[in-house]
Amino acid sequence: MNGYVPTFRVVINDIRKPIASGQLTAGDKLPSLPELAEKYDCSIGTVRRAIEHLQITGELQGRQGKGTYVTGKSSEGS
């Protein structure tokens, strides 16, 4: 192992940390995909992949035209 962590995994972990600590709670809105892409210096597709993973695990919920929100569910270790 060379220690490289794919960017989408970094985004996933960085979103999970404030959820686990209670800094983000159910109903809190995440920044937009373009804002997150700029923050992580990556493509919107990379951010979308991370968000979709967190939606599949039930940690986030997308609302068409409104944004992405924390569900309050935790999926540690996924």
PDB file of N, CA and C in Angstrom, residues 7 14 19-20 24-25 28 34-35 50 61 66-67 69 75 78:
ATOM      1  N   THR A   7      -9.726  10.757  -3.945  1.00  0.00           N
ATOM      2  CA  THR A   7     -10.389  11.991  -3.525  1.00  0.00           C
ATOM      3  C   THR A   7     -11.824  11.744  -3.087  1.00  0.00           C
ATOM      4  N   ASP A  14     -14.572  13.215   5.092  1.00  0.00           N
ATOM      5  CA  ASP A  14     -14.709  14.583   5.603  1.00  0.00           C
ATOM      6  C   ASP A  14     -16.163  14.952   5.873  1.00  0.00           C
ATOM      7  N   ILE A  19     -20.743  14.688  10.949  1.00  0.00           N
ATOM      8  CA  ILE A  19     -21.990  13.986  11.265  1.00  0.00           C
ATOM      9  C   ILE A  19     -21.779  13.165  12.530  1.00  0.00           C
ATOM     10  N   ALA A  20     -20.677  12.420  12.578  1.00  0.00           N
ATOM     11  CA  ALA A  20     -20.375  11.570  13.737  1.00  0.00           C
ATOM     12  C   ALA A  20     -20.183  12.393  15.012  1.00  0.00           C
ATOM     13  N   LEU A  24     -22.826  18.291  12.343  1.00  0.00           N
ATOM     14  CA  LEU A  24     -23.909  18.285  11.361  1.00  0.00           C
ATOM     15  C   LEU A  24     -24.970  17.323  11.871  1.00  0.00           C
ATOM     16  N   THR A  25     -26.215  17.750  11.845  1.00  0.00           N
ATOM     17  CA  THR A  25     -27.301  16.916  12.343  1.00  0.00           C
ATOM     18  C   THR A  25     -28.397  16.779  11.288  1.00  0.00           C
ATOM     19  N   ASP A  28     -29.572  19.232   8.254  1.00  0.00           N
ATOM     20  CA  ASP A  28     -28.567  20.212   7.832  1.00  0.00           C
ATOM     21  C   ASP A  28     -28.258  20.028   6.349  1.00  0.00           C
ATOM     22  N   PRO A  34     -20.763  22.181  -6.785  1.00  0.00           N
ATOM     23  CA  PRO A  34     -19.650  23.030  -7.232  1.00  0.00           C
ATOM     24  C   PRO A  34     -18.807  23.587  -6.069  1.00  0.00           C
ATOM     25  N   GLU A  35     -19.452  23.919  -4.972  1.00  0.00           N
ATOM     26  CA  GLU A  35     -18.707  24.420  -3.812  1.00  0.00           C
ATOM     27  C   GLU A  35     -17.800  23.336  -3.238  1.00  0.00           C
ATOM     28  N   ALA A  50     -19.049  10.655  -4.325  1.00  0.00           N
ATOM     29  CA  ALA A  50     -19.010  10.588  -2.858  1.00  0.00           C
ATOM     30  C   ALA A  50     -20.408  10.787  -2.272  1.00  0.00           C
ATOM     31  N   GLN A  61     -29.476  12.623   2.024  1.00  0.00           N
ATOM     32  CA  GLN A  61     -30.647  12.530   1.161  1.00  0.00           C
ATOM     33  C   GLN A  61     -30.632  13.718   0.212  1.00  0.00           C
ATOM     34  N   LYS A  66     -33.258  21.267  -4.490  1.00  0.00           N
ATOM     35  CA  LYS A  66     -33.130  21.876  -3.158  1.00  0.00           C
ATOM     36  C   LYS A  66     -31.735  21.689  -2.565  1.00  0.00           C
ATOM     37  N   GLY A  67     -31.099  20.538  -2.839  1.00  0.00           N
ATOM     38  CA  GLY A  67     -29.779  20.289  -2.292  1.00  0.00           C
ATOM     39  C   GLY A  67     -29.675  18.918  -1.651  1.00  0.00           C
ATOM     40  N   TYR A  69     -29.026  16.842   2.012  1.00  0.00           N
ATOM     41  CA  TYR A  69     -29.235  17.023   3.448  1.00  0.00           C
ATOM     42  C   TYR A  69     -28.787  15.801   4.248  1.00  0.00           C
ATOM     43  N   SER A  75     -23.367   5.531   9.299  1.00  0.00           N
ATOM     44  CA  SER A  75     -22.966   4.267   8.688  1.00  0.00           C
ATOM     45  C   SER A  75     -21.456   4.134   8.812  1.00  0.00           C
ATOM     46  N   SER A  78     -18.491   2.063   6.458  1.00  0.00           N
ATOM     47  CA  SER A  78     -18.961   1.652   5.137  1.00  0.00           C
ATOM     48  C   SER A  78     -18.045   2.159   4.058  1.00  0.00           C
TER      49      SER A  78
END
